[in-house]
mmCIF file of C-alpha atoms in Angstrom:
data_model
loop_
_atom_site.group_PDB
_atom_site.id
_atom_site.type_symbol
_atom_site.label_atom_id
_atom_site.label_comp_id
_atom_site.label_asym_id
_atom_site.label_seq_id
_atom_site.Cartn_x
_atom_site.Cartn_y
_atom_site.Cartn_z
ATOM 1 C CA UNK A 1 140.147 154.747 102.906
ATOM 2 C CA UNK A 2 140.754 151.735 105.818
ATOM 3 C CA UNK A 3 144.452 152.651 105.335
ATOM 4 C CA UNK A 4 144.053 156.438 106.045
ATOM 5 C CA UNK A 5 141.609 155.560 109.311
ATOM 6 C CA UNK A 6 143.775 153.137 110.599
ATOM 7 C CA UNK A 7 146.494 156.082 110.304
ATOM 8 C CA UNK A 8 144.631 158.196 112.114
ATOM 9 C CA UNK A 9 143.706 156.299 114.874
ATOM 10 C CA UNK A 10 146.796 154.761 115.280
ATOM 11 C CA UNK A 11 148.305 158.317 115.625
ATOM 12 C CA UNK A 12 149.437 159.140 119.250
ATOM 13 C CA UNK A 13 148.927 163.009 118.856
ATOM 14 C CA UNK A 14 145.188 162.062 119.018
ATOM 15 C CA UNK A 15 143.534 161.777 122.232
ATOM 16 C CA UNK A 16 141.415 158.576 123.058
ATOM 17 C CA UNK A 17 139.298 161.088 125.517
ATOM 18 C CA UNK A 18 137.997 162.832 122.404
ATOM 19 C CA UNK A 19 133.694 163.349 122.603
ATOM 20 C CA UNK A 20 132.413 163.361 119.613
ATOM 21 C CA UNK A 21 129.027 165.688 119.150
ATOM 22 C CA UNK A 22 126.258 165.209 116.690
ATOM 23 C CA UNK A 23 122.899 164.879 116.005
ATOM 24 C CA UNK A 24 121.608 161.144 115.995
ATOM 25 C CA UNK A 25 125.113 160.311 116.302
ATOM 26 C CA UNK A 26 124.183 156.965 117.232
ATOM 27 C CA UNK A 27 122.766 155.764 114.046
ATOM 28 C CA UNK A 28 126.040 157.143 112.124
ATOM 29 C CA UNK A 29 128.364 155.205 114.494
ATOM 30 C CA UNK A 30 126.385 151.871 113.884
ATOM 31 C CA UNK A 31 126.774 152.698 110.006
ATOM 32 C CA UNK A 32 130.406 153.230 110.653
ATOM 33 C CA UNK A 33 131.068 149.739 112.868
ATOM 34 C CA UNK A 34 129.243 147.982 109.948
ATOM 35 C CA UNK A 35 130.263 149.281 106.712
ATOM 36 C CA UNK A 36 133.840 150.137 107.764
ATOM 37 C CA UNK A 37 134.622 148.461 110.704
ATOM 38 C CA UNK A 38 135.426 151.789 112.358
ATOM 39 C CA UNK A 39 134.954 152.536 115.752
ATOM 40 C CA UNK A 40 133.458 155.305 117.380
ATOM 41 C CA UNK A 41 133.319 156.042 121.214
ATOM 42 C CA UNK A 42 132.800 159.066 123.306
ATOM 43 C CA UNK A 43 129.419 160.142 121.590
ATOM 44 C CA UNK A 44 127.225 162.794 122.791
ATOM 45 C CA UNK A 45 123.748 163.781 120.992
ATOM 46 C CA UNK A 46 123.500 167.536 120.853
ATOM 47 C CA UNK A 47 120.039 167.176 121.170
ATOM 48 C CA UNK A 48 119.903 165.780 124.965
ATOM 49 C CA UNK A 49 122.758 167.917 125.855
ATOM 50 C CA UNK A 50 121.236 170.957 124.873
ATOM 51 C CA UNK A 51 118.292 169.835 126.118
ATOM 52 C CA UNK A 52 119.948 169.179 129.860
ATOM 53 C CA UNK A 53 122.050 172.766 129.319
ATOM 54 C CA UNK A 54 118.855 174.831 128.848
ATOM 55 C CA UNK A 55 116.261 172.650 131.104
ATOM 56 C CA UNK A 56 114.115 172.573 127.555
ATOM 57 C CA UNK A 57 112.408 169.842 126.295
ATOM 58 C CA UNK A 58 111.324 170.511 123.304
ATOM 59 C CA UNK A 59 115.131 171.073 122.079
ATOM 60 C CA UNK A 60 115.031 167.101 122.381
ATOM 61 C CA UNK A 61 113.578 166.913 118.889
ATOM 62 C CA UNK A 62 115.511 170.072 117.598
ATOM 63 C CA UNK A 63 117.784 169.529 114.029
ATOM 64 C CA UNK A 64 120.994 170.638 113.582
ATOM 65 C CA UNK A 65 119.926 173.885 111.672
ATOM 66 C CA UNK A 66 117.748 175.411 114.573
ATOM 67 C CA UNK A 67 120.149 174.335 117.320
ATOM 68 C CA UNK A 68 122.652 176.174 115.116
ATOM 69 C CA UNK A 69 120.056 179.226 115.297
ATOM 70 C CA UNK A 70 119.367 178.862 119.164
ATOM 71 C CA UNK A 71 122.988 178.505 120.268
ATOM 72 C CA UNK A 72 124.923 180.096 117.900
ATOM 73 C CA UNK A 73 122.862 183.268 116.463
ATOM 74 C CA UNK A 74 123.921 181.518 112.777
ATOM 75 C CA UNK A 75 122.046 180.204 109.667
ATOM 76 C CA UNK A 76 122.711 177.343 108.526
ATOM 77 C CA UNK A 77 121.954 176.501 104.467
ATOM 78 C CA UNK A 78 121.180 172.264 104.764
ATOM 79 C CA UNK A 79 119.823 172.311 101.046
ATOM 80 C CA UNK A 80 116.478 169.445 101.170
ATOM 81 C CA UNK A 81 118.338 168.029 97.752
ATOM 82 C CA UNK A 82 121.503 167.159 99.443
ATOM 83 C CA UNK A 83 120.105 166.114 102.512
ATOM 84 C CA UNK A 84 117.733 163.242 101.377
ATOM 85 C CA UNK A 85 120.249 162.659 98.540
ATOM 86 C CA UNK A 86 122.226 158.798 98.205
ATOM 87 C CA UNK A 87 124.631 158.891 100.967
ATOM 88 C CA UNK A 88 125.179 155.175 100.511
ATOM 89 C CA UNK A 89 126.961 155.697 97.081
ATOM 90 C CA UNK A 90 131.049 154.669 97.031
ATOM 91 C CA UNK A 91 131.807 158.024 95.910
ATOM 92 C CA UNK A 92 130.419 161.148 97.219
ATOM 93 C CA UNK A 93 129.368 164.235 95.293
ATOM 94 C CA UNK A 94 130.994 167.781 96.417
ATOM 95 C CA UNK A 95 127.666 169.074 97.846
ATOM 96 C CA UNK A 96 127.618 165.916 100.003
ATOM 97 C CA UNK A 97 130.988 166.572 100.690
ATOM 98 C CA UNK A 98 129.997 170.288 101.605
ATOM 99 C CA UNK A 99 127.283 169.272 103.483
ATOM 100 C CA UNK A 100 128.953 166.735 105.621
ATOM 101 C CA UNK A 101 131.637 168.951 106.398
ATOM 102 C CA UNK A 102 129.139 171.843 107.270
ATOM 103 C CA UNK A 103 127.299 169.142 109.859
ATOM 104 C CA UNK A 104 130.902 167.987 111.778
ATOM 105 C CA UNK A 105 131.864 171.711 112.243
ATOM 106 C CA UNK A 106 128.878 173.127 113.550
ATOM 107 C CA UNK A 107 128.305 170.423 115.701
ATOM 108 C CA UNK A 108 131.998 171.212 117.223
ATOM 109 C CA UNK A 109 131.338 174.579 117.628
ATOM 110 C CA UNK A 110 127.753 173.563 119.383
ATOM 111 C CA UNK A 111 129.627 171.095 121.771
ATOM 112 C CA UNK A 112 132.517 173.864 122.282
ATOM 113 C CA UNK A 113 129.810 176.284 123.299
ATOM 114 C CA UNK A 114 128.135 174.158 125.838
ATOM 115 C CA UNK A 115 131.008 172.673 127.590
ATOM 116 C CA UNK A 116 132.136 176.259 127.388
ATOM 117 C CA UNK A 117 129.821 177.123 129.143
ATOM 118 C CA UNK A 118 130.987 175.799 132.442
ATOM 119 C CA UNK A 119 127.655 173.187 132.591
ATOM 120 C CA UNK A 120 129.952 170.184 131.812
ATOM 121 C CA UNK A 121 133.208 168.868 132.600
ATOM 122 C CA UNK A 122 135.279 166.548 130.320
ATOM 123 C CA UNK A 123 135.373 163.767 133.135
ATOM 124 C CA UNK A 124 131.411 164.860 133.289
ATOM 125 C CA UNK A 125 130.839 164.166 129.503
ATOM 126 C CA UNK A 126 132.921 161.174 130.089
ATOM 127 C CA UNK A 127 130.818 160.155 132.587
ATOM 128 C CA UNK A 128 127.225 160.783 130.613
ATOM 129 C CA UNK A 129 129.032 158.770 128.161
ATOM 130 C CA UNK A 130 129.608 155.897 130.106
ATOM 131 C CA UNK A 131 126.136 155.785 131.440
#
């Protein structure tokens, strides 16, 4: 797995500017700097973006699956099992697999809809990044 990363990152068609959106982001990029020695930069929670976007709150403490429902008028299955299953295994399962890959695209198509949205900037994001 190191071997494919470093391939990746190494990889000039990928741009360092690149924000990466999630949901308690922060906690997975600590996970990732100390199990894999990976690092991640350019992070933006959903949450507190969504939350600046829409002058709301109480979308601070939304999950995934209701920002999903806000934003995007979609449903999102996140099935309890999976969710609270043993992500710290060496292998995966396919539902975990599923589920993980369910999580990274809607939160791309959550950041694409708010930066779509004219409210932020890449050198803006950049910027809330920074700070």
């Amino acid at each position: 797995m190191e071997l494919a990363i470093d391939h990746l990152v190494e990889d000039d068609r990928y741009d360092l500017y690149d924000v990466y959106f999630s949901i308690g982001i922060e906690s997975d990029v600590e996970k990732l700097e100390k199990d894999y020695k990976l690092f991640v930069e350019n992070i933006i929670d959903l949450r507190q973006l969504t939350a600046d976007v829409y002058n709301s709150k109480s979308l601070r403490d939304a999950g995934l699956k209701r920002l999903c429902k806000s934003l995007l008028v979609i449903e999102v299955e996140k099935p309890k099992h999976v969710a609270i299953g043993r992500w710290d295994k060496k292998r995966l399962d396919m539902d975990q697999v599923h589920y993980a890959c369910v999580d990274a695209f809607v939160s791309f198509l959550i950041g694409k809809h708010l930066t779509a949205s004219g409210y932020y900037s890449s050198s803006s994001l950049l910027q809330i990044w920074i700070d």
